[in-house]
Short mmCIF file of N, CA and C in Angstrom, two decimals:
data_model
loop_
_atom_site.label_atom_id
_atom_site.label_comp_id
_atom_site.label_asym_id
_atom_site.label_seq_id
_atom_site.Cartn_x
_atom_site.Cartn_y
_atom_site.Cartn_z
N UNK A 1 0.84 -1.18 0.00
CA UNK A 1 0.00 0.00 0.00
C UNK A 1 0.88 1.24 0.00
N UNK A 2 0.97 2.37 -0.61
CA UNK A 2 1.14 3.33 -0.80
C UNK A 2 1.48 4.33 0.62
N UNK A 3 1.80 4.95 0.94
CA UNK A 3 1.74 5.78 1.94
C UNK A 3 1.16 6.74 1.71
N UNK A 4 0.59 7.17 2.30
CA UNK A 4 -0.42 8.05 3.04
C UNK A 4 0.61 9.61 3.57
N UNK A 5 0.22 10.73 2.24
CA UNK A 5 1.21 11.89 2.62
C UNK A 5 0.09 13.13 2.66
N UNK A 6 0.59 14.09 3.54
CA UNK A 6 -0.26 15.81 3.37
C UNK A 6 0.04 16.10 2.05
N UNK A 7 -0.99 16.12 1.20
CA UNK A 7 -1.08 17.17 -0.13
C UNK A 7 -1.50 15.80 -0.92
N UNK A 8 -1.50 14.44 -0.79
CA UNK A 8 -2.21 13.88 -1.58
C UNK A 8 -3.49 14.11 -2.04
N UNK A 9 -3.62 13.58 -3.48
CA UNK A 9 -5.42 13.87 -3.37
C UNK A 9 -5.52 12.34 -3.56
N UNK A 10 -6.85 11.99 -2.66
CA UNK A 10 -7.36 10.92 -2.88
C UNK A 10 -8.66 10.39 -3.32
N UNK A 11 -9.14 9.68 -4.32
CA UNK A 11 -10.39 8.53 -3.54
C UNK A 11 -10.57 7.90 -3.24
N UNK A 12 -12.03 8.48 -2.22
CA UNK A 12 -11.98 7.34 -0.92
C UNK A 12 -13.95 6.98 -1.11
N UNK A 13 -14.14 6.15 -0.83
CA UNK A 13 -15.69 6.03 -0.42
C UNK A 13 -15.87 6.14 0.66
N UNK A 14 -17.03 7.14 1.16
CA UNK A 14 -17.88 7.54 2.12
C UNK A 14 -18.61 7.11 2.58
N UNK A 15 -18.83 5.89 3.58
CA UNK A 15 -19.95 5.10 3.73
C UNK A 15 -21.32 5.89 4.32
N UNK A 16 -20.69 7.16 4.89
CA UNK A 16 -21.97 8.30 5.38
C UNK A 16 -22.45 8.86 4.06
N UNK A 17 -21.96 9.08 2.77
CA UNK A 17 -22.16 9.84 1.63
C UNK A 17 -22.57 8.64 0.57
N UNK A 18 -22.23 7.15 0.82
CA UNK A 18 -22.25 6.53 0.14
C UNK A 18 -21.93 6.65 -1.44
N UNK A 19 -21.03 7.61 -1.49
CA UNK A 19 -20.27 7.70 -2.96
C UNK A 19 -18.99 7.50 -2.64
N UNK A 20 -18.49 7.92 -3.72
CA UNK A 20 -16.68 7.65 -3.91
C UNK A 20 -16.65 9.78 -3.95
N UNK A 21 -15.98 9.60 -3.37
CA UNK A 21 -15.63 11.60 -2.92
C UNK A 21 -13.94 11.19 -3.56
N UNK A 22 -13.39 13.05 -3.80
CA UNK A 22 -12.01 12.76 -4.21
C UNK A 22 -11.57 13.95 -2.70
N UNK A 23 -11.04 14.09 -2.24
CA UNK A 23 -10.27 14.74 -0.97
C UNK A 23 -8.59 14.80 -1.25
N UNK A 24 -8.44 15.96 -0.52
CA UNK A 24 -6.84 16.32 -0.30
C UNK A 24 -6.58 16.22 1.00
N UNK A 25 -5.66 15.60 1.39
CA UNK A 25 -4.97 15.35 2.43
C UNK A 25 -4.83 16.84 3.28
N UNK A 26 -5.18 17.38 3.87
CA UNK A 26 -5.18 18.78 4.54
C UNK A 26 -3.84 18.57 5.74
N UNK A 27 -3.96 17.33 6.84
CA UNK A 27 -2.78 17.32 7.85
C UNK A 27 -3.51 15.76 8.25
N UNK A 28 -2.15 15.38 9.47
CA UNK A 28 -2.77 13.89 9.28
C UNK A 28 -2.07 14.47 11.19
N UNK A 29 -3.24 13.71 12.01
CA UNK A 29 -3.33 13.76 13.73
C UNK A 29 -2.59 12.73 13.86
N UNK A 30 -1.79 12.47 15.48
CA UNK A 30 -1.76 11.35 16.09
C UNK A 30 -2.49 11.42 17.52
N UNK A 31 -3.09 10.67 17.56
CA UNK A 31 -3.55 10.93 18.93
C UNK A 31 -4.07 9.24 19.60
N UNK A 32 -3.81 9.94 21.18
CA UNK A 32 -3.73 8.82 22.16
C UNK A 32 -5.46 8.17 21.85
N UNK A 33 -5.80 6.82 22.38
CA UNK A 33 -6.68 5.86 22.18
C UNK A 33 -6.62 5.03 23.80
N UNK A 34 -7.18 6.02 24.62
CA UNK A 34 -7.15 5.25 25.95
C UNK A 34 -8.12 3.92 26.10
N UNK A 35 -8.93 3.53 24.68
CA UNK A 35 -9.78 2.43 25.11
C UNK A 35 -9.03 1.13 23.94
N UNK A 36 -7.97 1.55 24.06
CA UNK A 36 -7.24 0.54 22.99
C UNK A 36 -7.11 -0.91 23.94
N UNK A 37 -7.34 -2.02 22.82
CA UNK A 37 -7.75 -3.63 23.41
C UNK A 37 -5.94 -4.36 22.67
N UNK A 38 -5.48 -3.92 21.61
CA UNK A 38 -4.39 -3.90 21.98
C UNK A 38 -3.02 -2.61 21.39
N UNK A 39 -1.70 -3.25 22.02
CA UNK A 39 -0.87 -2.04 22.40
C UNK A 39 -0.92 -1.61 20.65
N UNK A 40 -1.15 -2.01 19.73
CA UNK A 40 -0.80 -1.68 18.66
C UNK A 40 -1.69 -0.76 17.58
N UNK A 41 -3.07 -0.18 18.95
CA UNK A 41 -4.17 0.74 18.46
C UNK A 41 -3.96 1.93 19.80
N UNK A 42 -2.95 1.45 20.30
CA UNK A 42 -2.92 2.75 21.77
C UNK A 42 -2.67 4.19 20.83
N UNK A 43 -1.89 4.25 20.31
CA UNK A 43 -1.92 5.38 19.24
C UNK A 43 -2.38 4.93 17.82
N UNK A 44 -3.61 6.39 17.49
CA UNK A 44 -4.26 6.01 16.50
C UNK A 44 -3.99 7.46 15.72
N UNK A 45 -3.59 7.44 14.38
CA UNK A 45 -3.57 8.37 12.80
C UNK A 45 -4.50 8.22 12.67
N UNK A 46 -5.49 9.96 12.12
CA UNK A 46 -6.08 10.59 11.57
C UNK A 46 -5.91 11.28 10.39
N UNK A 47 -6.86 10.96 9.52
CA UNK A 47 -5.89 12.04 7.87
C UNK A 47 -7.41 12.65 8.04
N UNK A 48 -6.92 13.89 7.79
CA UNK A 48 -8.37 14.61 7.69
C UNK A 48 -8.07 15.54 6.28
N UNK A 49 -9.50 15.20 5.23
CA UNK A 49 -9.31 15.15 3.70
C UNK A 49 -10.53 16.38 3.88
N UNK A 50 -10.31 17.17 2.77
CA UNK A 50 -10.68 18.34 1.75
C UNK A 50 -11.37 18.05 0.71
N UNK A 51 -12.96 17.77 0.85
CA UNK A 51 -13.56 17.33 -0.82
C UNK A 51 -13.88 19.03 -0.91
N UNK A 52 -14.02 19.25 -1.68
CA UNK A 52 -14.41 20.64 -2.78
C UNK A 52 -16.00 19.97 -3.36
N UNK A 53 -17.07 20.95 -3.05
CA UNK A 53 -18.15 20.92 -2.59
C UNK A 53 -19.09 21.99 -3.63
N UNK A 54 -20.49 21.97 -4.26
CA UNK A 54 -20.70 23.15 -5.11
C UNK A 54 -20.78 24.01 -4.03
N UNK A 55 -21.52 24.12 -2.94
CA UNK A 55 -21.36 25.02 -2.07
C UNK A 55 -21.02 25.47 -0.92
N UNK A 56 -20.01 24.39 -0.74
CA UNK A 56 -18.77 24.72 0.62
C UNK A 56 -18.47 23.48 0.87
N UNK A 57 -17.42 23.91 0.87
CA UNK A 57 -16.13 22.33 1.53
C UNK A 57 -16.37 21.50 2.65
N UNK A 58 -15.98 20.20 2.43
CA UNK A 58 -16.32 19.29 3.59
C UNK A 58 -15.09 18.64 3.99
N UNK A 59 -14.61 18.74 5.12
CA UNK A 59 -13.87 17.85 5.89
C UNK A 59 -14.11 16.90 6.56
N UNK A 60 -13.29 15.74 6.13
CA UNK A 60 -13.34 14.28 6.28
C UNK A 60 -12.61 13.70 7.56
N UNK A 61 -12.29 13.49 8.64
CA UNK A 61 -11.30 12.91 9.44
C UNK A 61 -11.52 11.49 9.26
N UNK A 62 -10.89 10.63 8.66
CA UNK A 62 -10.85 9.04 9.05
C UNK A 62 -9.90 8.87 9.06
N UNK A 63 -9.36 7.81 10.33
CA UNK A 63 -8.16 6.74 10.75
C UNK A 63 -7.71 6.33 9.70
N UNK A 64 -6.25 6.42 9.74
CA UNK A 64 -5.70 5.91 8.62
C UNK A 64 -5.22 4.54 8.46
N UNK A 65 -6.11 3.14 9.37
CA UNK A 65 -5.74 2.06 8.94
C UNK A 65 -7.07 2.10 8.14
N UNK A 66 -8.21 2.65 8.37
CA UNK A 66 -9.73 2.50 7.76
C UNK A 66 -9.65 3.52 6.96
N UNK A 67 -8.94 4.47 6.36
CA UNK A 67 -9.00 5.12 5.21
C UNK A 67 -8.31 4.50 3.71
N UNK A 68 -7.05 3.11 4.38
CA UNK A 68 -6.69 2.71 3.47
C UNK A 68 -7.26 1.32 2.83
N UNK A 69 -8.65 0.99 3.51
CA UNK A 69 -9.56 0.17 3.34
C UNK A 69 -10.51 0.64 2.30
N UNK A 70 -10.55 1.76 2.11
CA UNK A 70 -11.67 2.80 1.48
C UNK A 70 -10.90 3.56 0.36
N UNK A 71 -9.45 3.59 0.09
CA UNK A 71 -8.98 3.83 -0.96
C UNK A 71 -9.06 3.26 -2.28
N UNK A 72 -9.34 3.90 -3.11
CA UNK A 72 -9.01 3.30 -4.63
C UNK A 72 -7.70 3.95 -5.41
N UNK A 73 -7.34 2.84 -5.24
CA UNK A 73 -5.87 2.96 -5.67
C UNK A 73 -5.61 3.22 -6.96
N UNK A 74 -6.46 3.12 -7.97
CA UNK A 74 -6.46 2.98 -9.37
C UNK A 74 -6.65 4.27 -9.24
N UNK A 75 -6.97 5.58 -8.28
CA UNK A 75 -7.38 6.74 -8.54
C UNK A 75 -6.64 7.74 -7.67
N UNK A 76 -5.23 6.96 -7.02
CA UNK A 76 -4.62 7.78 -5.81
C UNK A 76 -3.72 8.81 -6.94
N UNK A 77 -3.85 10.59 -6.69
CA UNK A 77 -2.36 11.36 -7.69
C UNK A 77 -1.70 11.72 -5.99
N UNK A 78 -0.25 11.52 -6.45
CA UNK A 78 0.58 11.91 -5.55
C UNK A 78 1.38 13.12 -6.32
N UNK A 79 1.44 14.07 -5.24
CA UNK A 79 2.14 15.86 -5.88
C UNK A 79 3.47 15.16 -5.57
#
């Protein structure tokens, strides 16, 4: 799988939008997961994506082991 960078654009499917959206990588979080079951979800990545909207932008935050579940790779551009 590809890595996951700020300024990518991606598509991803939206299971709340139920389409395929295209988003830009805006910044990617790390943050603590105090209900983690094991040590290897205690810290959890966030990529929070930029779709361009007809009438205002939407920001996306999904985890980036479940964003690369939802990628289509046939459609990832890397800058």
């Amino acid at each position: 799988m590809p890595e996951i960078n700020i300024g990518d654009i991606i598509e991803f499917f939206s299971p709340d939008d139920k389409a395929w959206l295209t988003g830009k990588v805006l910044y990617i979080e790390e943050k603590h997961n105090p209900g983690a079951r094991k040590a290897s979800e205690a810290w959890v990545k966030t990529a929070y994506l930029e779709t361009p909207g007809l009438w205002e932008k939407k920001i996306y935050g999904i985890r980036l082991d479940k964003l690369k579940e939802l990628i289509n790779y046939g459609h990832v551009i890397q800058y």
